[in-house]
Coordinates of C-alpha atoms in Angstrom, one line a residue:
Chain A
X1 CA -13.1 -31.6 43.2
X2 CA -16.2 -29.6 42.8
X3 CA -19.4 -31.8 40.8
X4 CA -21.6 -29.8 38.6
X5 CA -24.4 -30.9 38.1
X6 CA -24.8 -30.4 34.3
X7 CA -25.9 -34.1 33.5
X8 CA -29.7 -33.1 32.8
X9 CA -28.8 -30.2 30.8
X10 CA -26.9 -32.5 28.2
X11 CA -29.3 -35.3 27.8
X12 CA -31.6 -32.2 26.7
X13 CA -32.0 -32.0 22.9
X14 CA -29.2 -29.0 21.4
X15 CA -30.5 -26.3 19.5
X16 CA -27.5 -25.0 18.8
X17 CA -25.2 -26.6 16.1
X18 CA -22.4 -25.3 18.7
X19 CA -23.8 -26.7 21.4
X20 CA -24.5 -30.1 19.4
X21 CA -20.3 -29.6 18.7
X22 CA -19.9 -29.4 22.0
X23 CA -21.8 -32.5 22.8
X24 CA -20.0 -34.6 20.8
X25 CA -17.0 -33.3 21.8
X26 CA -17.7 -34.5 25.3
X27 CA -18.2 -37.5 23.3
X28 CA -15.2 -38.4 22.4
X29 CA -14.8 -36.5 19.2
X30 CA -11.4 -35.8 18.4
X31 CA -10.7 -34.1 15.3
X32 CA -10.5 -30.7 14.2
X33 CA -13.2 -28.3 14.9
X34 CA -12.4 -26.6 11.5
X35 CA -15.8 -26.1 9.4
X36 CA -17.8 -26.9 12.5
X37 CA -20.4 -24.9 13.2
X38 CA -20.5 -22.4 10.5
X39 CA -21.3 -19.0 11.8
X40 CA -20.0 -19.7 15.6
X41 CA -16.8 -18.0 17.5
X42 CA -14.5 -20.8 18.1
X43 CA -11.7 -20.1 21.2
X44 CA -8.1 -20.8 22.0
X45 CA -8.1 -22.3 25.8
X46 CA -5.6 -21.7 28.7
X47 CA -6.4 -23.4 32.3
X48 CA -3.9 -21.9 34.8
X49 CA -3.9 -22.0 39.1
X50 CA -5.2 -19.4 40.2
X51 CA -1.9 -18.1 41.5
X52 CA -0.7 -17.5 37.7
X53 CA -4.1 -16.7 36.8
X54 CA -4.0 -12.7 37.5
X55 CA -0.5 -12.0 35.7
X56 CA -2.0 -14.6 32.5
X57 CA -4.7 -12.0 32.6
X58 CA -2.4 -8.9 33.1
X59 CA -0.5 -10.6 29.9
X60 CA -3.7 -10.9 27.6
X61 CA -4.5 -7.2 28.7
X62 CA -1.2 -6.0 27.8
X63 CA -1.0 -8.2 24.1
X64 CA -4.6 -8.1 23.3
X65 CA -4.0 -8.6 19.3
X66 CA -2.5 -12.0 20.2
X67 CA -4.2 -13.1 23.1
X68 CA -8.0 -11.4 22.7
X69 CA -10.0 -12.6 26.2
X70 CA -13.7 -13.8 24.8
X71 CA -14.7 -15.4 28.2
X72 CA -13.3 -16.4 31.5
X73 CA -14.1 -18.8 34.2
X74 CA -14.7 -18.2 37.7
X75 CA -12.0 -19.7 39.8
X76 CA -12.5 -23.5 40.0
X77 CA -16.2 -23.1 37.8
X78 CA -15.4 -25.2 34.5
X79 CA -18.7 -23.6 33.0
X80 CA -18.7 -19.9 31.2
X81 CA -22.3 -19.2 30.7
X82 CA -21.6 -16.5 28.9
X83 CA -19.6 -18.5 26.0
X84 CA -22.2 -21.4 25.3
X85 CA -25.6 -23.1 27.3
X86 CA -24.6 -26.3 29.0
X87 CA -20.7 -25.6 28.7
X88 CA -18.2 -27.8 30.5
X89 CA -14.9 -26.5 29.4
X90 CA -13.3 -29.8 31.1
X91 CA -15.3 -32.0 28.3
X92 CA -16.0 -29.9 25.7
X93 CA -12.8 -29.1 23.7
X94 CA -11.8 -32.3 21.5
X95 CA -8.3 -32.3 22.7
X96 CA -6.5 -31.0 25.5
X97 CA -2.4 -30.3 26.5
X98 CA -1.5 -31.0 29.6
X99 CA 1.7 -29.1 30.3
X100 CA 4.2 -29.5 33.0
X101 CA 7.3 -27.4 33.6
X102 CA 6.6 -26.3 29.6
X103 CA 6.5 -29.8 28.2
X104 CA 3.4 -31.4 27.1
X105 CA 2.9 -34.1 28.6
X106 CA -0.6 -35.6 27.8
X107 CA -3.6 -35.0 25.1
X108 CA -6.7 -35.8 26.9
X109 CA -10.0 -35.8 25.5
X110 CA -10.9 -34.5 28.4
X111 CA -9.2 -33.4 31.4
X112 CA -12.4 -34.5 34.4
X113 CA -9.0 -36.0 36.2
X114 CA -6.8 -32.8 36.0
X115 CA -9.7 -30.3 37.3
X116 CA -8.8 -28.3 40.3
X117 CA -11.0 -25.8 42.7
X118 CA -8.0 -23.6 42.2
X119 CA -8.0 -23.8 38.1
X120 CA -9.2 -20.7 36.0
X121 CA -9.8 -20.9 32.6
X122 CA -9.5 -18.4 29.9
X123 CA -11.0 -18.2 26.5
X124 CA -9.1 -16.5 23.6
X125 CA -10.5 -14.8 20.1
X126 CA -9.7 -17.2 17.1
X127 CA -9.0 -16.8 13.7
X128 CA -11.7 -18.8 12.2
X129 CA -14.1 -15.9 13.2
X130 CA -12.2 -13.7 10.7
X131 CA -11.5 -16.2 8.1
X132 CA -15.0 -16.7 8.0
X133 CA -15.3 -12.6 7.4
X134 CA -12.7 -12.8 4.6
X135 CA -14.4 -15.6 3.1
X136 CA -17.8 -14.1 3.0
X137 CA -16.3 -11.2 0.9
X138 CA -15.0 -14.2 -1.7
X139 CA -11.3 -13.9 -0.2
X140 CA -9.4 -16.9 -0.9
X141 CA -7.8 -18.4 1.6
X142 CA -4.5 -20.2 0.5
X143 CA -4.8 -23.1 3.7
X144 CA -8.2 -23.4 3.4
X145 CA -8.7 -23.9 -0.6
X146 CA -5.6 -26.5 0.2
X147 CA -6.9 -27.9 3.2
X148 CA -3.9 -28.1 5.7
X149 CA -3.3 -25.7 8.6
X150 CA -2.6 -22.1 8.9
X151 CA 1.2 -21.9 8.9
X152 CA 2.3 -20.1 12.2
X153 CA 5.8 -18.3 12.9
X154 CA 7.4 -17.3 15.8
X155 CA 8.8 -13.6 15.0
X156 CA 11.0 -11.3 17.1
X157 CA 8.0 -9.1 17.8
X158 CA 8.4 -9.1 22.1
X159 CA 4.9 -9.7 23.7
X160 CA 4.5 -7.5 26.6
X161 CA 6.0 -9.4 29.6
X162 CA 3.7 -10.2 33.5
X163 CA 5.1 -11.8 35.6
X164 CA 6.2 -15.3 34.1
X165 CA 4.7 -14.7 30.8
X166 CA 7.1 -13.5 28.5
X167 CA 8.2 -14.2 24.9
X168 CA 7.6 -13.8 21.0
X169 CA 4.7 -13.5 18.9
X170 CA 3.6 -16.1 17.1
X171 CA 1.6 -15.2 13.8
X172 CA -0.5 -16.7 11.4
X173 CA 0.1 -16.2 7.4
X174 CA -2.2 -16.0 4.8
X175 CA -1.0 -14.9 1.4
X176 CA -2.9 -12.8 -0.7
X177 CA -3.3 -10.5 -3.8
X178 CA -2.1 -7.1 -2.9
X179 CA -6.0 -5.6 -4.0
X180 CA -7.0 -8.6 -1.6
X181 CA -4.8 -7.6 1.2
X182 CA -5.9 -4.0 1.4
X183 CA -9.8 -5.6 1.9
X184 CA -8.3 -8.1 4.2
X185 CA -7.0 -5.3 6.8
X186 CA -10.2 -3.8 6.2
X187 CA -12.5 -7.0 7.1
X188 CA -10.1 -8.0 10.0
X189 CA -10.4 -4.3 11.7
X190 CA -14.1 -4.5 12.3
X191 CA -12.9 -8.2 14.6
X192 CA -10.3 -6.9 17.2
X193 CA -11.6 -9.6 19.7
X194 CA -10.3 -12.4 17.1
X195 CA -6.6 -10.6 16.7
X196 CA -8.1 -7.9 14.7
X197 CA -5.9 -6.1 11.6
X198 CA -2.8 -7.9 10.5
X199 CA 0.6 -6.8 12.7
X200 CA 2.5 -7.5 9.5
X201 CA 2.9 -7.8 6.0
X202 CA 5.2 -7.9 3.2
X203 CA 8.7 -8.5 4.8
X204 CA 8.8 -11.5 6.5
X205 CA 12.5 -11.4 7.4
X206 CA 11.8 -7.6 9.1
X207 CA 9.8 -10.1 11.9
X208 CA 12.1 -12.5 12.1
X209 CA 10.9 -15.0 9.9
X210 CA 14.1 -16.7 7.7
X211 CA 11.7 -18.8 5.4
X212 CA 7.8 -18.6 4.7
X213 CA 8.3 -22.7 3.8
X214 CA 9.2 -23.2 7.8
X215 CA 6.7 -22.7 9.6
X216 CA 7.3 -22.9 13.1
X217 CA 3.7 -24.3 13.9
X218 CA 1.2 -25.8 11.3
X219 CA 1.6 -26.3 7.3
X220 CA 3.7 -24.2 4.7
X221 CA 1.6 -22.5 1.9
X222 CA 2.5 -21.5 -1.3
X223 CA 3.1 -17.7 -2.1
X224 CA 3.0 -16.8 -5.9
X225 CA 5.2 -14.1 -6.7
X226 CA 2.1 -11.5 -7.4
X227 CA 1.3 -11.9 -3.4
X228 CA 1.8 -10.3 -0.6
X229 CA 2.6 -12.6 2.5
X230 CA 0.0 -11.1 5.7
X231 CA 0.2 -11.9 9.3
X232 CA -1.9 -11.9 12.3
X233 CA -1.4 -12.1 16.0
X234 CA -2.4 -16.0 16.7
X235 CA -3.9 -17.3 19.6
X236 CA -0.8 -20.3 19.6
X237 CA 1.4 -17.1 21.4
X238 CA 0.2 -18.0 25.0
X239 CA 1.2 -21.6 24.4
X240 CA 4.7 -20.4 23.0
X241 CA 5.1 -18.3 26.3
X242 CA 3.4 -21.0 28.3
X243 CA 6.7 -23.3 27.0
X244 CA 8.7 -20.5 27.5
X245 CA 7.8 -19.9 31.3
X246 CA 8.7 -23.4 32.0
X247 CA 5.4 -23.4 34.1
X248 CA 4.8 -26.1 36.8
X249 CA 1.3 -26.5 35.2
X250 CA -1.1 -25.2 32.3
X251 CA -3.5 -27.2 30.3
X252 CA -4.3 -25.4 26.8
X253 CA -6.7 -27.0 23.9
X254 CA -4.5 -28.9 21.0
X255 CA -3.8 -26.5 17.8
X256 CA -6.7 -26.4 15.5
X257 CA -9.1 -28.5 18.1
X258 CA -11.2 -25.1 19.6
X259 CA -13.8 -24.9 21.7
X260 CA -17.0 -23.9 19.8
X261 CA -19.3 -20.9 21.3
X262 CA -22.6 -20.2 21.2
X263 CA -21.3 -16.3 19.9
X264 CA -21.9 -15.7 16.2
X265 CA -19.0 -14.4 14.5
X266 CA -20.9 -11.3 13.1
X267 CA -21.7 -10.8 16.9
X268 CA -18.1 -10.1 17.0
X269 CA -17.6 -7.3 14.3
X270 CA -17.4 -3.4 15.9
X271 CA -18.3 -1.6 12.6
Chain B
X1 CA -21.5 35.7 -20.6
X2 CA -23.2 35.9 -17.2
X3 CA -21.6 38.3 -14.8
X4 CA -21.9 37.5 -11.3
X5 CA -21.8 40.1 -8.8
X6 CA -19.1 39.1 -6.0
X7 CA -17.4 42.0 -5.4
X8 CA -19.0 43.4 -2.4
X9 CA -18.6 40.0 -0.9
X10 CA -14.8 39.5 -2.1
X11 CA -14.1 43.1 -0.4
X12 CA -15.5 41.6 3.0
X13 CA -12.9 40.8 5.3
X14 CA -12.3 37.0 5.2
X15 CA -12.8 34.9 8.5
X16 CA -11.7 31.4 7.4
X17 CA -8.5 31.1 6.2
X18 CA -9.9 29.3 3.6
X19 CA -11.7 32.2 2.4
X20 CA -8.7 34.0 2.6
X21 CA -6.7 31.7 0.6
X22 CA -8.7 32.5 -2.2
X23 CA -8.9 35.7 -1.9
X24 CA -4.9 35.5 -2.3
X25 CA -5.3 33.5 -5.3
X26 CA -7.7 35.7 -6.8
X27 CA -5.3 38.5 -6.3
X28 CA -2.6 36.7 -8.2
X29 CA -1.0 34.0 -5.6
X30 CA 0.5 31.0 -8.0
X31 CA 2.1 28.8 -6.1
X32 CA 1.8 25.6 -4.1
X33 CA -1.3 25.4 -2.1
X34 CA 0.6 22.2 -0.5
X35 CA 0.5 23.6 2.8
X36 CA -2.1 26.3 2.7
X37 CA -5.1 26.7 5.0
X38 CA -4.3 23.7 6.9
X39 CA -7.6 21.2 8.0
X40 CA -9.4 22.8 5.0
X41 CA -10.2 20.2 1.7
X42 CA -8.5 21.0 -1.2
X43 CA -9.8 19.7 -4.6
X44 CA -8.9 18.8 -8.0
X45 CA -10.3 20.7 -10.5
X46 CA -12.4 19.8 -14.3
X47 CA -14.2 22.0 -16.2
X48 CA -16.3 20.8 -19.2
X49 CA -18.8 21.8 -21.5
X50 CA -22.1 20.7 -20.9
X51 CA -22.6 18.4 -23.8
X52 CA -19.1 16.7 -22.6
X53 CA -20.2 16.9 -18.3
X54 CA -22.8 14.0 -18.6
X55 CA -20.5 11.4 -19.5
X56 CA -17.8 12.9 -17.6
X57 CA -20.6 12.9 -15.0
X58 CA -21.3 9.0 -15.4
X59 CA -16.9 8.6 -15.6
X60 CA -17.1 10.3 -12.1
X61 CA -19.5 7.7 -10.6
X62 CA -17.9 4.8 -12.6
X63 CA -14.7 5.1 -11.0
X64 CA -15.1 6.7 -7.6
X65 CA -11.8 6.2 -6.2
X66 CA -10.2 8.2 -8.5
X67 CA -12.7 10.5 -9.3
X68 CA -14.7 11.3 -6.0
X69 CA -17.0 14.2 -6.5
X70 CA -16.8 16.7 -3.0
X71 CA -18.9 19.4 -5.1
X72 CA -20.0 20.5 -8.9
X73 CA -21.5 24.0 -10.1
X74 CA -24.2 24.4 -12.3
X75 CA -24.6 25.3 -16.0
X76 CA -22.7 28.3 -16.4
X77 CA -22.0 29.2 -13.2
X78 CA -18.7 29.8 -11.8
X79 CA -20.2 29.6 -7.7
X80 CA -20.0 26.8 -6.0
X81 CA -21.8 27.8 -2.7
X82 CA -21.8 24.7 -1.4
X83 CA -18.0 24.3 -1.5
X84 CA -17.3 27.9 -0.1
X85 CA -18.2 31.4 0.6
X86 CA -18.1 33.9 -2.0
X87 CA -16.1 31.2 -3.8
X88 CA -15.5 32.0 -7.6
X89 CA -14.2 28.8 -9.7
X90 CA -12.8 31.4 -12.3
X91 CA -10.4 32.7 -10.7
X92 CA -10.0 31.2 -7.1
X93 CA -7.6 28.3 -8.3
X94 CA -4.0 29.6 -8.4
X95 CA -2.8 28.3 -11.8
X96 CA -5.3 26.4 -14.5
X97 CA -4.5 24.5 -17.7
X98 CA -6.3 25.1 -20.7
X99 CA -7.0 22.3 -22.9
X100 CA -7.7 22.1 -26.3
X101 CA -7.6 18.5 -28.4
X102 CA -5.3 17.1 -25.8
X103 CA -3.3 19.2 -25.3
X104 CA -2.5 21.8 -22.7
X105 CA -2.6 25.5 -24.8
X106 CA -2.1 27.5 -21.4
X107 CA -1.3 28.2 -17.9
X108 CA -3.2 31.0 -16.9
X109 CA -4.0 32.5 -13.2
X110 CA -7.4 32.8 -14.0
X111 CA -9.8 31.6 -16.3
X112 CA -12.5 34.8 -16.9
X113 CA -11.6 35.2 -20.4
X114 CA -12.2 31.4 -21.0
X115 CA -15.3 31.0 -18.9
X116 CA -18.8 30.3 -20.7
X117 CA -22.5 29.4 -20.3
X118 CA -22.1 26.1 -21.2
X119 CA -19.6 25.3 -18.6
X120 CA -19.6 23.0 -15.6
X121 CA -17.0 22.4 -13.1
X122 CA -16.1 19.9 -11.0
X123 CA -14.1 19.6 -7.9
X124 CA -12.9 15.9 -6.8
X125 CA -11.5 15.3 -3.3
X126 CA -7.8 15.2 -3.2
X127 CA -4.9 13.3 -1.0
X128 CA -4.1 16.4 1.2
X129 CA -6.9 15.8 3.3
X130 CA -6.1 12.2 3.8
X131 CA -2.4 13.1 4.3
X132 CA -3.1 15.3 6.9
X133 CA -5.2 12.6 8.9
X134 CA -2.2 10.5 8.3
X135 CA 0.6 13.1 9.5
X136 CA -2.1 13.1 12.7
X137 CA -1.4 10.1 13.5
X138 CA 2.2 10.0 13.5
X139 CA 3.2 8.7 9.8
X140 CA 5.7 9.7 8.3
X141 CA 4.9 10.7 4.3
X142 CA 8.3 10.5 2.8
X143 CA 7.7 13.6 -0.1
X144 CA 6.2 15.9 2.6
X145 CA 9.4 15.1 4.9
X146 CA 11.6 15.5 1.5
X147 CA 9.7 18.6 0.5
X148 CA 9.0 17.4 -3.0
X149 CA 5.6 16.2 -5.4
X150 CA 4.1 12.9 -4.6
X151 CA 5.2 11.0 -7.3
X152 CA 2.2 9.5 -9.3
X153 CA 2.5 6.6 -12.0
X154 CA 0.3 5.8 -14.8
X155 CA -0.8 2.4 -14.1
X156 CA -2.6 -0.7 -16.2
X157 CA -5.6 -0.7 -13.7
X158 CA -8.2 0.6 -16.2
X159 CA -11.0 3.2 -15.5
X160 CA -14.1 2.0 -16.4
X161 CA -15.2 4.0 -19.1
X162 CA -17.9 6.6 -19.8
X163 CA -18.4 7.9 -23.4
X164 CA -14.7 9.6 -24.2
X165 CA -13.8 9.2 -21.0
X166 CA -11.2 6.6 -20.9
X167 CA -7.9 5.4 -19.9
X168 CA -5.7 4.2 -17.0
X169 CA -5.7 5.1 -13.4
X170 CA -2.9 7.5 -12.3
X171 CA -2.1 6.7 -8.9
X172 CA 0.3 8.1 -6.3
X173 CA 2.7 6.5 -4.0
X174 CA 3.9 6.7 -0.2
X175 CA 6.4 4.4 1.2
X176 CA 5.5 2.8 4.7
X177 CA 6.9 0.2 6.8
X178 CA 4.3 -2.6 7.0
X179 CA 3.0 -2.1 10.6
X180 CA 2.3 1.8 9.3
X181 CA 1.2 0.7 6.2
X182 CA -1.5 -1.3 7.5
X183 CA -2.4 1.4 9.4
X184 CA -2.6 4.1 6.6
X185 CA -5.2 1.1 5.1
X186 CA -7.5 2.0 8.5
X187 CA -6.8 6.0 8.4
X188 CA -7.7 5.9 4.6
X189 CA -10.6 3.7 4.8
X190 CA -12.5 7.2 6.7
X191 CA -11.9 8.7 3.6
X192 CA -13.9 7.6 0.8
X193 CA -14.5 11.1 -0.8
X194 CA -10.7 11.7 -0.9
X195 CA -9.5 8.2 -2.8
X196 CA -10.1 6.1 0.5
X197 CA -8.2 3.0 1.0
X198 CA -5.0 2.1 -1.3
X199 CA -5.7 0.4 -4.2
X200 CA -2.6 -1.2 -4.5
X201 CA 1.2 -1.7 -2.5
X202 CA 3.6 -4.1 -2.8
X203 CA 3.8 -5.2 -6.5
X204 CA 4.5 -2.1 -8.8
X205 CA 5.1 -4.1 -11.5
X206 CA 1.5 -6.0 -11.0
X207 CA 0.1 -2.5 -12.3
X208 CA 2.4 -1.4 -14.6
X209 CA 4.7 0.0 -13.1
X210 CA 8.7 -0.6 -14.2
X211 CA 10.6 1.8 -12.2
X212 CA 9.4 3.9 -9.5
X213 CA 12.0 6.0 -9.5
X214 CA 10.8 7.3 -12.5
X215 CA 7.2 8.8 -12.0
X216 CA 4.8 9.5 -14.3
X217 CA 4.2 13.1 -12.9
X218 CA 5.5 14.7 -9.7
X219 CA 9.1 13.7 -7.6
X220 CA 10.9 10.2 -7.5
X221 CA 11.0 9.0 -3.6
X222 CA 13.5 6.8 -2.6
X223 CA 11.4 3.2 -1.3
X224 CA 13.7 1.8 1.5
X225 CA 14.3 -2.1 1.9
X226 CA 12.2 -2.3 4.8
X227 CA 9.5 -0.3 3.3
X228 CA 6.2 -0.8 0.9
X229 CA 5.1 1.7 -1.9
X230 CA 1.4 2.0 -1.0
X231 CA -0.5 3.0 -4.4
X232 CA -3.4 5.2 -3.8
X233 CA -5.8 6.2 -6.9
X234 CA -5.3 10.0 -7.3
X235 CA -7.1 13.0 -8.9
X236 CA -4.9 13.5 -11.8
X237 CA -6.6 10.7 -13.2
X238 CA -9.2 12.9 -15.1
X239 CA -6.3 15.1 -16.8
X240 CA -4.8 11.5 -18.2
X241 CA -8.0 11.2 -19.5
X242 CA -9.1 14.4 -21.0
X243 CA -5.2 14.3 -22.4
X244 CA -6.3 10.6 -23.7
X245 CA -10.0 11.3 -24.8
X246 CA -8.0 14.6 -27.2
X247 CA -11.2 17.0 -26.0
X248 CA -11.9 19.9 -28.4
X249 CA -12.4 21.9 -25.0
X250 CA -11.6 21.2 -21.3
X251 CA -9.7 23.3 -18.3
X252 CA -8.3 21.7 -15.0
X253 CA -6.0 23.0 -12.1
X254 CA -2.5 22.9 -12.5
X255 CA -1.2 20.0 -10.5
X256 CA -0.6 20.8 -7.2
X257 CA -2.2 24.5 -6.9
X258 CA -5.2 23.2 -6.1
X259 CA -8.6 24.9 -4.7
X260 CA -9.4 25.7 -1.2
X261 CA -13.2 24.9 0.1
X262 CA -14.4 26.0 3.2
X263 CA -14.9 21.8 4.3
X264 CA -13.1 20.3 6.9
X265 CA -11.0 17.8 6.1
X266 CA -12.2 15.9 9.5
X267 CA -16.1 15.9 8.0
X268 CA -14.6 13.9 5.1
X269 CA -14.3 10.8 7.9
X270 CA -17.2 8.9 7.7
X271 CA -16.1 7.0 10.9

C-alpha cells in the first residue's frame, strides 16, 4: 500500500468548516453529514479496481442526472485536490460500505485496511447542494422541516447500461405545492452537476412506484392532497446497480454520511 | 382626429412576411392568425383612453405574467414603430372588439372610425411564440395537434389590482407527460415577455377550476391519465378585466386574430 504523507497537513489548523468536517470525520465522527458545513458540495462516493473503473465511468457519462462526476481520483491516489485541501477520501467520509459480490459486508469508519494501488475513486453530485438552493428561495422541504431522510424509490426508468453496470433509477421525492414545483425545476436547472431538474413528477405509478409510503431507501413523507409528488435522479442509483452487478468488490459511503468539499454550492450553479 | 400618412409606405412591396401579414389584414383578412407568419411575435391587443392607460399601465406592471408589455403607442397615435414597419394598430389586427360598459358592442375589421386622440394601445406578448419554441423542441401541444383553441379557464389566482383594473387570472392549459412537462417549465422560463414559466399544473381544482373540459373560452382538450394540465397565465386576462371593471370605453383583438410585429419570437429568449 502506497503512504501519503498527509500527517502535517492535518495537525495544521482548518480554515475551512469543510475541511474542519473532514477532520473530524477522520476522527471517528460517525453521523450524518446533513447540516454540516452550510454552503459546501457534499458527494456520493464509489471506490472501484481499476479494471471496473473505466465502464463505472462510461456509466456516469452515459446517466449523468443520476450519477453527476464532481471529482475523481487518480488510480490508487486516495487524495482529490481538486475536491477539498488535505483530503484523504480513505478517512474522511464518516461511514463507509464495503461490498462484496453486491452484499455489504462492513461499515468502516474508515477503510486505511481496504486501500489498494489499483482502487479509483469517484465523487458524485449530491442533493444537499440543491436543497440548499430550494431552501434559500424559502421552499419547504417536507424531510427536512420533519427531520428524517429523503425517501428514495427504485423506478422502472433503465439507466444506460457499461459493461457490468446496469439497472433502475433510483429517485429522490420531495413533495411540493404545484406553484412551488414549477420554481423547484427552475432552481434545480441552474445545478446539473447535483442531478439537476427533476426526471419526474406527478405520477408516481407511470415510474414504477406502487406507493409513495414505501420507500425503497430512506423515510416516507407525507403528501397533502394540494401537492405534487417531484423526483430527482439520486446519487443511491450506483449503489442499486453496484448490488445489482453482484460485483467482487466496491466500497461506497453509507446513505446520508457524504463526503464534505471544499466547492460552494453556488460554485455549482450554471445560470 | 390625426391622420397619419402611410399610404406610400403600405403600397411598398412588403419584405417580411410579417409586414405582409398585415398588409392582408388591412385589406380585409379575418381569420386565425394561429399559424401566420411563423417565428414572428404575435400580441394581444388593449386599447384605452388616456385617463383609463395609467392604471391599466400600473395593472400591466402589477401582474407581468399575464400582462407582459412587448410594445405600447403613444397618445393618439395608431404607429407603433417599434413593434413593426409601417405598422397601423387601427386596422392591422384582423378582427377587434369594441367595448362599451362591459360589454362587447362590435366586431369590426378595423377600428378607423373608432380611433381617437386620447387613445393608447397596448400589445402584450402572447403563447404563440412560446408554443413555437415548444413545437421546436419536440412537444407535442395537444390543441395545435387537434386543430382547435387552447382552452383557457378563469381561475381564483387574483390579479393584483390597479385602479378598475381587477379580477382573476385567465389562464390557458396544455397537457404534458411529466418528463415533457418539466421540460416545457425550462423552454418557458426563456420567455418572460410571453407569460414565461407555468403558473400552475397538476391541481385544477387548487385554482378554481371544476371541470376542464369545460373551458372558460376557447376548445375543451381531452387530459390523458398519464398526463398533467400545465396552466400558463394568458393574455385574455385584460379582456376579463375590462369585461369585470364595466369600462365606459375600451377595444381589444378578437381572441385569436391577433397582431403580427416584425419581432422574432427567438429575441423573446432571454437565455
Amino acid at each position: 500500500m502506497t503512504v501519503f504523507a498527509a500527517e502535517q497537513q492535518s495537525s495544521d489548523i482548518a480554515v475551512l468548516p469543510s475541511h474542519q468536517a473532514r477532520l473530524e470525520c477522520r476522527a471517528g465522527m460517525a453521523s450524518t453529514t446533513a447540516g454540516i458545513a452550510n454552503g459546501y458540495v457534499q458527494g456520493n462516493l464509489a471506490i472501484l479496481p481499476e479494471k471496473l473503473a473505466g465502464a463505472f465511468h462510461r456509466f456516469c457519462q452515459l446517466n449523468p442526472k443520476p450519477c453527476p462526476i464532481i471529482g475523481m481520483s487518480d488510480v490508487g491516489n486516495p487524495r482529490i485536490p481538486a475536491l477539498g485541501v488535505d483530503l484523504d477520501i480513505r478517512t474522511d467520509v464518516p461511514r463507509y460500505r464495503v461490498w462484496r459480490d453486491g452484499e455489504v459486508v462492513e461499515e468502516p469508519t474508515d477503510i486505511l485496511a481496504h486501500w489498494r494501488d489499483d482502487l479509483v475513486a469517484f465523487v458524485l453530485g449530491c442533493s444537499f447542494s440543491f436543497e440548499e438552493a430550494l431552501m434559500a428561495e424559502g421552499l419547504p422541504i417536507r424531510h427536512i422541516d420533519r427531520r428524517v431522510r429523503v425517501p428514495m424509490y427504485r423506478t422502472t426508468i433503465a439507466c444506460s447500461p457499461a459493461g457490468p453496470f446496469a439497472g433502475p433509477m433510483v429517485v429522490s421525492m420531495r413533495p411540493f405545492k404545484p406553484k412551488d414545483a414549477i420554481r423547484a425545476v427552475q432552481i434545480t436547472t441552474r445545478f446539473p452537476n447535483v442531478h439537476g431538474a427533476p426526471v419526474h413528477l406527478g405520477h408516481p405509478h407511470a415510474i414504477g412506484i406502487a406507493d409513495l409510503a414505501k420507500p425503497d431507501y430512506g423515510d416516507p413523507v407525507p403528501v397533502e392532497a394540494d401537492e405534487i409528488p417531484v423526483f430527482w435522479a439520486c446519487g443511491v442509483t450506483p449503489q442499486a446497480v453496484i448490488a445489482a452487478a453482484k460485483l467482487p468488490f466496491a466500497i461506497t459511503h453509507a446513505p446520508g454520511l457524504m463526503l464534505v468539499t471544499d466547492l460552494l454550492n453556488r460554485q455549482l450553479a450554471v445560470l
